[in-house]
Short mmCIF file of C-alpha atoms in Angstrom, two decimals:
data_model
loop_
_atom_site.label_atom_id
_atom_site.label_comp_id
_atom_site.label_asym_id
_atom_site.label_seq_id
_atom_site.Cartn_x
_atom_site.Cartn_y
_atom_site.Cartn_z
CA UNK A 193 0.00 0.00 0.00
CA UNK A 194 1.64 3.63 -1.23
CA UNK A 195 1.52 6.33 1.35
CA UNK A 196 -0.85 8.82 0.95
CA UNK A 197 -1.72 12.46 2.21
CA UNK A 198 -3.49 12.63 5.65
CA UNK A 199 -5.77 15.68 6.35
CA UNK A 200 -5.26 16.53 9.86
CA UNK A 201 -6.97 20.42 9.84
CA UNK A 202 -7.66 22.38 7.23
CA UNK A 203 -4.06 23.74 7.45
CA UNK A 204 -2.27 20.74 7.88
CA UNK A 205 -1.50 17.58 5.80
CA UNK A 206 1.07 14.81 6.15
CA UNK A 207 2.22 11.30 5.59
CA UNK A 208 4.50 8.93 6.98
CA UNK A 209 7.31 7.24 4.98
CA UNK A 210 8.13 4.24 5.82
CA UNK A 211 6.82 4.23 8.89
CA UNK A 212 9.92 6.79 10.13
CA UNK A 213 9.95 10.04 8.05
CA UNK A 214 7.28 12.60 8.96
CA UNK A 215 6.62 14.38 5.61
CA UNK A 216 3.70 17.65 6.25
CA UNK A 217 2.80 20.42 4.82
CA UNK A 218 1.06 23.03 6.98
CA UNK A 219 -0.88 26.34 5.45
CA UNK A 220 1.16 29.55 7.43
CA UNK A 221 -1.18 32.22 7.40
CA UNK A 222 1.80 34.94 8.51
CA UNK A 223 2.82 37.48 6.18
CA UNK A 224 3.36 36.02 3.44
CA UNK A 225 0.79 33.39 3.85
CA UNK A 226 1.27 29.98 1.89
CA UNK A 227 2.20 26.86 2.02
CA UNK A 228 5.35 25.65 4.10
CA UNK A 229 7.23 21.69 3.61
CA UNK A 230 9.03 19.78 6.53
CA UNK A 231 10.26 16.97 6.39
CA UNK A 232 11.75 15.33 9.04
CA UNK A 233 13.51 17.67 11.29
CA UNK A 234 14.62 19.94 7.73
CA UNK A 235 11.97 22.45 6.36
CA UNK A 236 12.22 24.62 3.27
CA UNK A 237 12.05 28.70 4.07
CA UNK A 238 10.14 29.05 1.08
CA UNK A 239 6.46 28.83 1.22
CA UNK A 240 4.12 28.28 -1.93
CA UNK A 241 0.96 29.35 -3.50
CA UNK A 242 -1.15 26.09 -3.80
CA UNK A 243 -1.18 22.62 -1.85
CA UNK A 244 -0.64 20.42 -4.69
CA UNK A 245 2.64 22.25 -5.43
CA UNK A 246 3.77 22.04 -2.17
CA UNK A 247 2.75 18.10 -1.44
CA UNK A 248 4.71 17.85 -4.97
CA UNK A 249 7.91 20.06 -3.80
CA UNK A 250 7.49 18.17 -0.80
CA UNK A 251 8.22 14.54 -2.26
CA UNK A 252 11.00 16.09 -3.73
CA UNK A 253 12.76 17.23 -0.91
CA UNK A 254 11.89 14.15 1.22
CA UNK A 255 13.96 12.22 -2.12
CA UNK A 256 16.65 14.51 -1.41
CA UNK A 257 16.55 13.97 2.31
CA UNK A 258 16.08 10.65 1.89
CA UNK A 259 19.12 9.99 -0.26
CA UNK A 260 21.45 12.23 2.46
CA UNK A 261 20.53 9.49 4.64
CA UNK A 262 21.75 6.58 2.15
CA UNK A 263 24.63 8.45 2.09
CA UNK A 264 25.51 8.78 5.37
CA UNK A 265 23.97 5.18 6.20
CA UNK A 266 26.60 3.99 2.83
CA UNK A 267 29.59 5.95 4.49
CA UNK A 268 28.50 4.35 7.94
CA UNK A 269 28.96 0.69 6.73
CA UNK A 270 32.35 1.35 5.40
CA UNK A 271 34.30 2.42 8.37
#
């Protein structure tokens, strides 16, 4: 089963990868209101005008986070 988006509020969705990585995305309504991304512990400063381009900017950066942590979890094994 893929993960999917989980509406917690109206300002706040999120989904679990793999059962470790907290991925959300949670509406900011501060000057300038929009969209922010976290994932894990790392967020982007950038917010964004719509959900669906912030769920999609999201899975981005959780691939990017995701692969720093193959990297470090590759460099790990080898010492």
């Amino acid at each position: 089963m893929a993960p999917e988006w989980t509406k917690h509020d109206d300002s706040t969705y999120y989904m679990s990868l793999g059962k470790a990585l907290l991925v959300t995305v949670v509406y900011d309504r501060l000057t300038p209101a929009g969209w922010k991304v976290q994932v894990g512990q790392r967020s982007l400063k950038d917010k964004f005008g719509s959900l669906e381009d912030a769920q999609k900017i999201a899975m981005a950066f959780a691939e990017k986070v995701s692969a720093a942590i193959r990297a470090d979890l590759d460099a790990l094994k080898q010492v």
